[in-house]
PDB file of C-alpha atoms and ligand atoms in Angstrom:
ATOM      1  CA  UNK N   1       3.623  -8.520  -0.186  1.00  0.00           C
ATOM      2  CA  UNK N   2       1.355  -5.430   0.032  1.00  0.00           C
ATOM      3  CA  UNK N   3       2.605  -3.129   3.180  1.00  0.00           C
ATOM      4  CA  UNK N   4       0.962  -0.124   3.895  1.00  0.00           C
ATOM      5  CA  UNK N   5       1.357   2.778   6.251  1.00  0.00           C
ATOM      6  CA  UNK N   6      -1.895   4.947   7.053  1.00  0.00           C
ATOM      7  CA  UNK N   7      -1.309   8.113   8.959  1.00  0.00           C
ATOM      8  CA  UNK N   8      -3.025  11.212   9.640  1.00  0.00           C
ATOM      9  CA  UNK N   9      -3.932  13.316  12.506  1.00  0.00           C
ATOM     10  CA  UNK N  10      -6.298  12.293  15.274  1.00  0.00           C
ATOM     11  CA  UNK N  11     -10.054  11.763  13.871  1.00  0.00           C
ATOM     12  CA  UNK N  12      -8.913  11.802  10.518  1.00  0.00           C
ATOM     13  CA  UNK N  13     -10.452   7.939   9.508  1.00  0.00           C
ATOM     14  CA  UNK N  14      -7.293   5.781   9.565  1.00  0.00           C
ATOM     15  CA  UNK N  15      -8.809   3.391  11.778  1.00  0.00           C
ATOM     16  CA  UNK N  16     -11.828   3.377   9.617  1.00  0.00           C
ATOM     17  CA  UNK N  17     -10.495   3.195   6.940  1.00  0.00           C
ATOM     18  CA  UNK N  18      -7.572   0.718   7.895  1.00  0.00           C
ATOM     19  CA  UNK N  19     -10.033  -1.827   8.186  1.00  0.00           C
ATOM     20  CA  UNK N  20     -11.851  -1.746   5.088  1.00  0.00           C
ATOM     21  CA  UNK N  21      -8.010  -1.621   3.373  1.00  0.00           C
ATOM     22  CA  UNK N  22      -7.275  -4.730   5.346  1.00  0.00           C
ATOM     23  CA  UNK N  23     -10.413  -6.365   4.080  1.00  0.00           C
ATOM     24  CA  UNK N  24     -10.130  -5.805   0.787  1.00  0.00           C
ATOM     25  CA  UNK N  25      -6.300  -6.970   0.373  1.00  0.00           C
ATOM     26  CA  UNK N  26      -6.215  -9.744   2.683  1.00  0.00           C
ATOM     27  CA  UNK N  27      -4.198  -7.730   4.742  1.00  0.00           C
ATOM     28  CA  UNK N  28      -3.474  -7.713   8.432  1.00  0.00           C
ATOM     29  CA  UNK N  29      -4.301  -5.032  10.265  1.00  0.00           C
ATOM     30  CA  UNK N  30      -1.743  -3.684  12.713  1.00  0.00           C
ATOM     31  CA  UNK N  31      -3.437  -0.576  15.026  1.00  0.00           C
ATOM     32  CA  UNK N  32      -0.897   0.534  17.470  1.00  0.00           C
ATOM     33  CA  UNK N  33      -3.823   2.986  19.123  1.00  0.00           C
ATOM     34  CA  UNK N  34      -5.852  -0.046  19.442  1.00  0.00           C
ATOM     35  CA  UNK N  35      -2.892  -2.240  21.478  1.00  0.00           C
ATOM     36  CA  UNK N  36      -2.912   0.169  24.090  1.00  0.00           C
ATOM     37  CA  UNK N  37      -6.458  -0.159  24.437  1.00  0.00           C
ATOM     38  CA  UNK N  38      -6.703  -3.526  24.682  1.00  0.00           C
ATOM     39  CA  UNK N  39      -3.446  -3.614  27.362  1.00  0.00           C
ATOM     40  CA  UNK N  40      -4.876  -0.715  29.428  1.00  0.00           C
ATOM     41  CA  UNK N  41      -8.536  -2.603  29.247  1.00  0.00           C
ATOM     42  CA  UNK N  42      -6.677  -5.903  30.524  1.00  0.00           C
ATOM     43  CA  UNK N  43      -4.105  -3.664  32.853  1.00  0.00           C
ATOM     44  CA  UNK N  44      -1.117  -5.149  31.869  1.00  0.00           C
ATOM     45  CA  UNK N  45       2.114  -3.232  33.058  1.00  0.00           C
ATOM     46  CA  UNK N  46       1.750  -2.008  29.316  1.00  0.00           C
ATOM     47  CA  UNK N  47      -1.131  -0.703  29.637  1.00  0.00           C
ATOM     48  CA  UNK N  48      -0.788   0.938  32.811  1.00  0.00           C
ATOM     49  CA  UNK N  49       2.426   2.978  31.670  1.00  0.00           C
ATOM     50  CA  UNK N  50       0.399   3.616  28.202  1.00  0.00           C
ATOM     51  CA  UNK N  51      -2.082   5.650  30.345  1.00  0.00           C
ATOM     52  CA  UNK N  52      -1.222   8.316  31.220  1.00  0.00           C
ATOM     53  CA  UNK N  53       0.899   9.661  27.796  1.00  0.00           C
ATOM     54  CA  UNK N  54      -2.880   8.506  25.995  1.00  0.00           C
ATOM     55  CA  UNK N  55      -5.191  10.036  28.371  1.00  0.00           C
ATOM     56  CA  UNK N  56      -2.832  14.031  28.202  1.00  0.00           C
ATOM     57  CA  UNK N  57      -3.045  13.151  23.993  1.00  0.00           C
ATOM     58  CA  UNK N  58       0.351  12.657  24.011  1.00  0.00           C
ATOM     59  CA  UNK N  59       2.665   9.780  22.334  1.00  0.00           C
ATOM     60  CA  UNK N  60       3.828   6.491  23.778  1.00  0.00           C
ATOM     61  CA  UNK N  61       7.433   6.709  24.001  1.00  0.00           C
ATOM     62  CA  UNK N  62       9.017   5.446  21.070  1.00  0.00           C
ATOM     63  CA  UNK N  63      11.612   2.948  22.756  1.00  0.00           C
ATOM     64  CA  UNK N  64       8.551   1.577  23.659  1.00  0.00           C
ATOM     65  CA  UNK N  65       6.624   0.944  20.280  1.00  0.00           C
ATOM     66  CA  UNK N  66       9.400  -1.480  17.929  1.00  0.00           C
ATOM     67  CA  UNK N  67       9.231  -4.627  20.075  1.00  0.00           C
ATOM     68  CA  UNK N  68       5.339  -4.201  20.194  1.00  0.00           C
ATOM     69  CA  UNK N  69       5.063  -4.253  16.463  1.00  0.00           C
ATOM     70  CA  UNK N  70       7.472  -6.536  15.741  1.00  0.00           C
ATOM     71  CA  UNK N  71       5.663  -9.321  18.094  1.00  0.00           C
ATOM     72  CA  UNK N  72       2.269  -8.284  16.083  1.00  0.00           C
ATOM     73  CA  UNK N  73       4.047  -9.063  12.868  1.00  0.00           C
ATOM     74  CA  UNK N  74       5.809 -12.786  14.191  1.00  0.00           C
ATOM     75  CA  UNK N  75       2.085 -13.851  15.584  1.00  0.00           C
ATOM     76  CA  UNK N  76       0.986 -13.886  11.514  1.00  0.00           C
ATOM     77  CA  UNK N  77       2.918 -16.633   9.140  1.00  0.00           C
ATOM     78  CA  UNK N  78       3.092 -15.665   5.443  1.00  0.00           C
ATOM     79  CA  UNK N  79       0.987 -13.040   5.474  1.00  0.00           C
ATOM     80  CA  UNK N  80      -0.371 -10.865   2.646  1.00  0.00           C
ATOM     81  CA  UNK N  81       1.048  -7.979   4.121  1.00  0.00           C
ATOM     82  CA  UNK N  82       0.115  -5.809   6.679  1.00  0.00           C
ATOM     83  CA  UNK N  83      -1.656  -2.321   6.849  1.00  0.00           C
ATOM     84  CA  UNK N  84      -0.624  -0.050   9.721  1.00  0.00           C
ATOM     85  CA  UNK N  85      -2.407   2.239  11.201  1.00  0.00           C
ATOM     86  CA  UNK N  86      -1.247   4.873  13.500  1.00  0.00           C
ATOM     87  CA  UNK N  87       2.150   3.536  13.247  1.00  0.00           C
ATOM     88  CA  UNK N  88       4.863   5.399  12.636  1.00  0.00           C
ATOM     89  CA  UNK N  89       4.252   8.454  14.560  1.00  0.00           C
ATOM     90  CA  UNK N  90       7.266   9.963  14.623  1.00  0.00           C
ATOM     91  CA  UNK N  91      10.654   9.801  12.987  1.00  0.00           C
ATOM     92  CA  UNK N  92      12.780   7.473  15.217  1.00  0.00           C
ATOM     93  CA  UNK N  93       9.486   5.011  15.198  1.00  0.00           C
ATOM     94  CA  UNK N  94      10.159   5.391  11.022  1.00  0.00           C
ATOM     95  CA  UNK N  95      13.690   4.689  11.310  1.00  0.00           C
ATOM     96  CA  UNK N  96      13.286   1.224  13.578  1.00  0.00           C
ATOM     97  CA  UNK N  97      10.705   0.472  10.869  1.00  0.00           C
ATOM     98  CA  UNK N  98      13.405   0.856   8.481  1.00  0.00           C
ATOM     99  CA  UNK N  99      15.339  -1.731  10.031  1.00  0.00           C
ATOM    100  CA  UNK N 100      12.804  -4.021  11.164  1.00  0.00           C
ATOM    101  CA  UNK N 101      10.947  -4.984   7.596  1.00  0.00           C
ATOM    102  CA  UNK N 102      14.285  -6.158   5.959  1.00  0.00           C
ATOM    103  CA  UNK N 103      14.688  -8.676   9.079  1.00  0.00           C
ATOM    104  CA  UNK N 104      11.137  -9.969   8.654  1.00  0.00           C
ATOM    105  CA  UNK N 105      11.792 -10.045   4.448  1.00  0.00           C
ATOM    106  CA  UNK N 106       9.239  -7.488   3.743  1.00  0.00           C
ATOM    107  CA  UNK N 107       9.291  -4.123   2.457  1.00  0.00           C
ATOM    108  CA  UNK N 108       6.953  -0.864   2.978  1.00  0.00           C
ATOM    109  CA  UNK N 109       5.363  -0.349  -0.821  1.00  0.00           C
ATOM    110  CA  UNK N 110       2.740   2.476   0.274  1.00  0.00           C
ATOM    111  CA  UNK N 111       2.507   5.512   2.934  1.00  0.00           C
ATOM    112  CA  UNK N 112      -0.886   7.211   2.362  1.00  0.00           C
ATOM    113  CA  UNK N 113      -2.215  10.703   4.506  1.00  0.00           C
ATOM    114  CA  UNK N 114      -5.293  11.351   4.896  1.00  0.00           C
ATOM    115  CA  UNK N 115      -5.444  14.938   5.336  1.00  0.00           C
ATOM    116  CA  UNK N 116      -8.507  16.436   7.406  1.00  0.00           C
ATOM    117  CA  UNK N 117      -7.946  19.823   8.911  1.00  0.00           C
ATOM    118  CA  UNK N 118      -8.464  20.638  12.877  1.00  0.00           C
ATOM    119  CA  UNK N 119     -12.587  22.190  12.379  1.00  0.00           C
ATOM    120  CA  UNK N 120     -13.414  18.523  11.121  1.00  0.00           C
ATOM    121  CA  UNK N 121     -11.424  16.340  12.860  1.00  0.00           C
ATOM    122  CA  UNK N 122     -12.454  18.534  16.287  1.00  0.00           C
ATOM    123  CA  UNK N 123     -16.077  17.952  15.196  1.00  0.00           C
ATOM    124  CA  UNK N 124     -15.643  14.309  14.250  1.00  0.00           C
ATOM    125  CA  UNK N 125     -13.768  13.664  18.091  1.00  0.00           C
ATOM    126  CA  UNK N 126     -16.681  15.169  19.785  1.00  0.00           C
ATOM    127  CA  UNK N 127     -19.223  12.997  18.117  1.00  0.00           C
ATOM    128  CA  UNK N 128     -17.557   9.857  19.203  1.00  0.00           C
ATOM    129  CA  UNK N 129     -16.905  11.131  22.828  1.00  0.00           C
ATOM    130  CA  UNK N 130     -20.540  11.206  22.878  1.00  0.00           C
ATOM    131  CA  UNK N 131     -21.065   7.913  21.128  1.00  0.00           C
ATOM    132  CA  UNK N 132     -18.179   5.822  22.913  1.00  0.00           C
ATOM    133  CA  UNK N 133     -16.779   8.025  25.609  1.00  0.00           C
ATOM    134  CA  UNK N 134     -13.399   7.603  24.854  1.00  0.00           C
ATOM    135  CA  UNK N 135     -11.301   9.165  27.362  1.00  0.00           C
ATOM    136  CA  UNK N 136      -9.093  11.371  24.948  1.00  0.00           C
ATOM    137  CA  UNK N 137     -11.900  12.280  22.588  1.00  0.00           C
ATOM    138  CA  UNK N 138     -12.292  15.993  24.872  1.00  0.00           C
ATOM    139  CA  UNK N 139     -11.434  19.377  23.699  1.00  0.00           C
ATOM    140  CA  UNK N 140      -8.650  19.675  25.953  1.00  0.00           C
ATOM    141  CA  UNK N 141      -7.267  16.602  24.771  1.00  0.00           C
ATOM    142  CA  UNK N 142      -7.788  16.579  21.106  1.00  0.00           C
ATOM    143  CA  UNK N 143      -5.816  19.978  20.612  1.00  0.00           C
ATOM    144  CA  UNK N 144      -3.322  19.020  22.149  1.00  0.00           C
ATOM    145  CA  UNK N 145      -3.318  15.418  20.043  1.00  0.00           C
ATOM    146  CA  UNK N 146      -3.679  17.977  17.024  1.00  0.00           C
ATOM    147  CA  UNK N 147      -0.483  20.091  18.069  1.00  0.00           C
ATOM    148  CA  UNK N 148       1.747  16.622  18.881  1.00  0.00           C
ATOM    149  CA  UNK N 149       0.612  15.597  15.619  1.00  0.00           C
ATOM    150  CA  UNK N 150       1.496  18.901  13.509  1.00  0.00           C
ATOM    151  CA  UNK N 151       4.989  18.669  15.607  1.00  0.00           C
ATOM    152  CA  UNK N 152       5.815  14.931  15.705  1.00  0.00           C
ATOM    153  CA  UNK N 153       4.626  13.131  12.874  1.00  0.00           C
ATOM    154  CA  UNK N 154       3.640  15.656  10.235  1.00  0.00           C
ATOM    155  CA  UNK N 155       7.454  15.874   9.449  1.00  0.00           C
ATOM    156  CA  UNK N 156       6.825  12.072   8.021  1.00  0.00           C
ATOM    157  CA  UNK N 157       5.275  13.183   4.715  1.00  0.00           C
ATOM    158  CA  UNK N 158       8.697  14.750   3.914  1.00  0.00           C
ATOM    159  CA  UNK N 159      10.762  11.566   5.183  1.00  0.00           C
ATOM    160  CA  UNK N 160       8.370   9.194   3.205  1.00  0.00           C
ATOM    161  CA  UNK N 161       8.171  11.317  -0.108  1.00  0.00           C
ATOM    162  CA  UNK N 162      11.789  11.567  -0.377  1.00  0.00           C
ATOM    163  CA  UNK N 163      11.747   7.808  -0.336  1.00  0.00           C
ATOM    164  CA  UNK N 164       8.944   8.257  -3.509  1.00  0.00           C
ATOM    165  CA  UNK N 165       6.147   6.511  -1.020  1.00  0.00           C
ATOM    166  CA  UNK N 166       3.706   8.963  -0.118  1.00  0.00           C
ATOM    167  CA  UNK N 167       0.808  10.131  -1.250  1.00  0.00           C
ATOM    168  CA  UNK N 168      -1.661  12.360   0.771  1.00  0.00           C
ATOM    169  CA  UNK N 169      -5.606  11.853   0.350  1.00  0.00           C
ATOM    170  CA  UNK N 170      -8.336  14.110   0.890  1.00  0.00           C
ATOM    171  CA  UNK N 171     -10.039  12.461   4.116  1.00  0.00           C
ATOM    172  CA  UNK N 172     -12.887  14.683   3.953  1.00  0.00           C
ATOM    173  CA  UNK N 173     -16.408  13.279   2.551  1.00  0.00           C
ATOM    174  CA  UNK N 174     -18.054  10.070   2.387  1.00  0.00           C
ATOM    175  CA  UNK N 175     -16.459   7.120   4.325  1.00  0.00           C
ATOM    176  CA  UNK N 176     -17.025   5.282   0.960  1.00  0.00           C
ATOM    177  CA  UNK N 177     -15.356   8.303  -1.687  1.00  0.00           C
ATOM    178  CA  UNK N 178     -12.390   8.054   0.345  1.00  0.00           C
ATOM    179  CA  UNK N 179     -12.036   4.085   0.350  1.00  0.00           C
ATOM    180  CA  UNK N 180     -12.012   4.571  -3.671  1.00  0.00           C
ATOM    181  CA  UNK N 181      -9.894   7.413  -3.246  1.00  0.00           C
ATOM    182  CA  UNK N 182      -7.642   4.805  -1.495  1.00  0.00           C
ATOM    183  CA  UNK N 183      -7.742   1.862  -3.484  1.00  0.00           C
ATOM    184  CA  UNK N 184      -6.981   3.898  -6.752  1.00  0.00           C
ATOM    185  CA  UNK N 185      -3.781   5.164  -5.427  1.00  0.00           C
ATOM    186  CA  UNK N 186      -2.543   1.693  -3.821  1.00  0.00           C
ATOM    187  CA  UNK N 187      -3.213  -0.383  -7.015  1.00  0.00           C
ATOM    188  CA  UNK N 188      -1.748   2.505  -9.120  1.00  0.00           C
TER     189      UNK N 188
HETATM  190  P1  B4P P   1      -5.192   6.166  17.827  1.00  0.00           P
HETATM  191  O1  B4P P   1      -6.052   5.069  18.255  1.00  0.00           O
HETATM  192  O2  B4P P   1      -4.366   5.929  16.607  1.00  0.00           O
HETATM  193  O3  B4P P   1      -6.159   7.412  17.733  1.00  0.00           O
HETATM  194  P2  B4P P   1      -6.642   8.442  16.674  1.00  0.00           P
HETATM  195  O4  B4P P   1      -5.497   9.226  16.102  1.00  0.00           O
HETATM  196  O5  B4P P   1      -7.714   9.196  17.339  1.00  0.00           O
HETATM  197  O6  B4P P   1      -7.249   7.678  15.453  1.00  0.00           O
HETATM  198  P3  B4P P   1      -8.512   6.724  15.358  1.00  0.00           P
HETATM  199  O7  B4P P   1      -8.059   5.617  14.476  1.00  0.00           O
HETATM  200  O8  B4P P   1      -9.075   6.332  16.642  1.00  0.00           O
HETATM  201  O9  B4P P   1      -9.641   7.605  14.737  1.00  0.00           O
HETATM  202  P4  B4P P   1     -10.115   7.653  13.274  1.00  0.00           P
HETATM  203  O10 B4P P   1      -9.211   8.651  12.692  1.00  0.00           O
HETATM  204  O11 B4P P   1     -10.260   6.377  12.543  1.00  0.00           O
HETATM  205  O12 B4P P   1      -4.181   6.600  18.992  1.00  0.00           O
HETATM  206  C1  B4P P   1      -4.614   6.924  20.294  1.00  0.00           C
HETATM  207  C2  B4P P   1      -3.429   7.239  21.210  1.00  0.00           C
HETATM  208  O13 B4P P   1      -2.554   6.066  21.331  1.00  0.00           O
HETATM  209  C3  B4P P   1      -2.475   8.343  20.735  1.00  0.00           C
HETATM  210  O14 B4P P   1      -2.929   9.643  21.082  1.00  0.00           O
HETATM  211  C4  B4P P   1      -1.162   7.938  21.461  1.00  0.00           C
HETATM  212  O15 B4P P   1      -1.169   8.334  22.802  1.00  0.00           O
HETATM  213  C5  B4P P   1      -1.167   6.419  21.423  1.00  0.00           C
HETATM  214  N1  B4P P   1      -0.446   5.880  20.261  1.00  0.00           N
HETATM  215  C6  B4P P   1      -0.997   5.138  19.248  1.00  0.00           C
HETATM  216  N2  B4P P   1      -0.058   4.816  18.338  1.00  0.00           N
HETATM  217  C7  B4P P   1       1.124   5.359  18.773  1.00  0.00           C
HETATM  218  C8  B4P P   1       2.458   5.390  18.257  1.00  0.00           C
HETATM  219  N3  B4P P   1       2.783   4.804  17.101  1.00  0.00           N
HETATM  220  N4  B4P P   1       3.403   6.053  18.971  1.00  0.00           N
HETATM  221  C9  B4P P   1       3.113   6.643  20.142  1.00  0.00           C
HETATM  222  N5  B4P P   1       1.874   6.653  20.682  1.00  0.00           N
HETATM  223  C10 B4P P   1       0.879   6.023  20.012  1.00  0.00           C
HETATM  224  O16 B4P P   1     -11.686   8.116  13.351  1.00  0.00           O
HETATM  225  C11 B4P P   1     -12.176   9.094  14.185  1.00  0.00           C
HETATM  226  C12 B4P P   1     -13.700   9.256  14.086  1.00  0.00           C
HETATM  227  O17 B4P P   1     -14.078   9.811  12.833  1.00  0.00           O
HETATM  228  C13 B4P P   1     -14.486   7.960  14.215  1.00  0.00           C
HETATM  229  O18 B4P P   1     -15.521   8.200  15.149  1.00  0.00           O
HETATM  230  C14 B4P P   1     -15.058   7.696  12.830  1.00  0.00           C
HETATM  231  O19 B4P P   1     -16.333   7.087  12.870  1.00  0.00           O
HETATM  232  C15 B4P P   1     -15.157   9.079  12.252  1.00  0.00           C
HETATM  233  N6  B4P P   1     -14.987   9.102  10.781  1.00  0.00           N
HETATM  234  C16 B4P P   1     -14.110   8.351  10.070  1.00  0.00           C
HETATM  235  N7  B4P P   1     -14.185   8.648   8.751  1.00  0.00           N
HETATM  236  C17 B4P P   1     -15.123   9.646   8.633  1.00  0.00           C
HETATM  237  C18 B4P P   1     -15.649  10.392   7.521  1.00  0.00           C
HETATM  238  N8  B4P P   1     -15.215  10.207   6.262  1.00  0.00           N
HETATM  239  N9  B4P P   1     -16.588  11.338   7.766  1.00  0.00           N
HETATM  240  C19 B4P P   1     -17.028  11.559   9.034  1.00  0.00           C
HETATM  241  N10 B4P P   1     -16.582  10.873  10.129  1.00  0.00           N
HETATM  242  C20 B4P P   1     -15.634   9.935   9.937  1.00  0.00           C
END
């Protein structure tokens, strides 16, 4: 079983990217950004309490996020393996994970970065608040998703490479570059 982690800060491609991954491997894709979406759309008590951390750029609680996840994995029997994207975001959500993939017989074999810095991804977020209005694509908004991320989940490169997982990825360039960039290091 293939399981990967995608992470990077806001704008940097992971959901773009996590989907041509999943694609390509057979894999499921798991987007914890994407849940909250669809529960807010449908305005499940979820959703609702989702709101208001998403719309400030800030995270979902963690005590929150383990049971989520773990009823995305049970809906899928014998899967290939599952590509997540956005998830972990900090270190407590990286320590449930820890305990949570030997229960479900499965094992994390690849945490890739893709590493964008703040002019790009700021530039990329703007476009697609004028493409798809997304409520937290503003400037407001996006520095302070850029701060939570320097503060709360950049410390998960160090975590991850002392485990001998990671590997960052230059993010910036052509949607299709990177996907190669991608697939060399995952079947390496
Ligand atoms: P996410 O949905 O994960 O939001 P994101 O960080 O903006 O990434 P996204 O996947 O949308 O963008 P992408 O980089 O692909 O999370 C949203 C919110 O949900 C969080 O702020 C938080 O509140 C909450 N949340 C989610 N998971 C959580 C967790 N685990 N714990 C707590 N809270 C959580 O792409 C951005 C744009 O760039 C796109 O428009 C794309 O077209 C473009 N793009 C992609 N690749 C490009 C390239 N190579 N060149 C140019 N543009 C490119």
């Amino acid at each position: 079983m293939m399981n990967i982690i995608l992470f990077g800060p806001p704008g940097s491609g992971k959901g773009t990217q996590s989907i041509k991954v999943a694609e390509k491997y057979g894999l499921v894709h798991i987007s914890t950004g994407d849940i909250f979406r669809r529960e807010l759309k449908e305005k499940t008590p979820l959703g609702i309490k989702a709101q208001g951390y998403m719309e400030k750029g800030e995270l979902v609680p963690d005590e929150l996020l383990i049971d989520i996840l773990r009823s995305e994995m049970e809906k899928h029997v014998n899967p290939e393996g599952f590509i997540f994207d956005g998830f972990p975001r900090t270190i407590p959500q990286a320590e449930d994970l820890d305990k949570l993939m030997p229960e479900l017989h499965a094992e994390i074999t690849n945490v890739l970065a893709l590493e964008v810095n703040d002019q790009e991804v700021i530039s990329r977020l703007l476009k697609r608040a004028e493409l798809e209005g997304r409520s937290d694509d503003n400037e407001e908004v996006i520095s302070n998703r850029l701060n939570v991320y320097k503060t709360q989940t950049r410390p998960l490169i160090n975590y991850y490479d002392e485990k001998g997982l990671f590997a960052g990825i230059n993010g910036v360039g052509s949607i299709e570059d990177i996907f190669t960039n991608l697939c060399n290091v995952i079947e390496a």
